[in-house]
């Protein structure tokens, strides 16, 4: 009898272990999240770093919840700039099912035929996206994207290293020699040129090559005070007190302030960039419907709330703000006032000529020698060439003398 009981116990345990895991997240009724279970589907998701609730600090593990709910595996990797993501996909360096580029990059990739048109019947939670994050210039018919987050760019500063009266300079504080060697700058062209353009009174969307050249000159002026050009490295540098000032995205600014109470963030009076990051499906995916399921899941109220609470970026989900804590809901960095938003611009899709000019100008900025010794290397090369020619001439003359 004991053997029979033991055998039954083993069989029962095996049955339990073989049962599929089911998610605990609450989702809208009526959507069949189970239809791809046991089909061995893996979705490759490509997102920004530090940009999803991942289970740390008792937060929801969004990827795990999706896998448990659907039986679909997720291979989740990250990028640090739109340009890095674009170059990798353009070159065929990666095969992805869901990507999360920013507004202007969504438009660029759509224009170049790099994105699949979405079937909104598979994304019914699109109904929750607020109107201000729909029908934007980069995707006027909502064919290619569903908003994931939105926000603004500001300046993170260390209150123990920065005189707060200097904040009146606005973006100009990032050029202040008083903080030389303590300033970080964006390591991507669009954000860096946007800030420089604001500094000189131009739009963040250049319309001429001259606009770009003027912004590039301003960035070259800044280079002598810049400690490093960064993206995700900004977290360690600012939280660790290695730098005093850094422009970055508001959601990350809030997170950094929570990690280090010495850090604060402000939005310059000149205005700033208001961005939208959106979920898209690259052209040629073999798992389009499953990818649309993932996008729909990310728009579930409980999931969108978890992401917002964890990464502190503004949610485009209509029901999320009311569910947030008062501290987050009333944080102007997270949900800016109408006055602040009136001073914002959204990055537009630039013509190829302007994009090419910006790429070239950015390379020029990054290679620029702010010490004033940019002439030294070319001069040394000329001297070396002259010496080589003289050496060759001397050998020829000596040979000729020996012959006579």
PDB file of N, CA, C and O in Angstrom, residues 152 200 233 291 340 351:
ATOM      1  N   UNK A 152      10.263  64.056 -21.094  1.00  0.00           N
ATOM      2  CA  UNK A 152      11.032  65.225 -21.504  1.00  0.00           C
ATOM      3  C   UNK A 152      12.482  65.042 -21.080  1.00  0.00           C
ATOM      4  O   UNK A 152      12.808  64.190 -20.251  1.00  0.00           O
ATOM      5  N   UNK A 200      21.432  78.072 -28.989  1.00  0.00           N
ATOM      6  CA  UNK A 200      21.627  79.185 -29.928  1.00  0.00           C
ATOM      7  C   UNK A 200      20.298  79.660 -30.527  1.00  0.00           C
ATOM      8  O   UNK A 200      20.276  80.371 -31.531  1.00  0.00           O
ATOM      9  N   UNK A 233      25.923  54.792 -19.065  1.00  0.00           N
ATOM     10  CA  UNK A 233      26.975  55.018 -18.067  1.00  0.00           C
ATOM     11  C   UNK A 233      26.629  56.164 -17.117  1.00  0.00           C
ATOM     12  O   UNK A 233      27.232  56.310 -16.052  1.00  0.00           O
ATOM     13  N   UNK A 291       4.130  38.794 -31.689  1.00  0.00           N
ATOM     14  CA  UNK A 291       4.717  40.093 -31.346  1.00  0.00           C
ATOM     15  C   UNK A 291       3.622  41.096 -31.012  1.00  0.00           C
ATOM     16  O   UNK A 291       3.748  41.900 -30.080  1.00  0.00           O
ATOM     17  N   UNK A 340       5.030  74.039 -19.195  1.00  0.00           N
ATOM     18  CA  UNK A 340       6.297  73.416 -19.573  1.00  0.00           C
ATOM     19  C   UNK A 340       6.172  72.741 -20.936  1.00  0.00           C
ATOM     20  O   UNK A 340       7.052  72.888 -21.794  1.00  0.00           O
ATOM     21  N   UNK A 351      15.115  64.984 -43.323  1.00  0.00           N
ATOM     22  CA  UNK A 351      15.450  64.545 -44.685  1.00  0.00           C
ATOM     23  C   UNK A 351      16.830  63.899 -44.716  1.00  0.00           C
ATOM     24  O   UNK A 351      17.682  64.173 -43.859  1.00  0.00           O
TER      25      UNK A 351
END
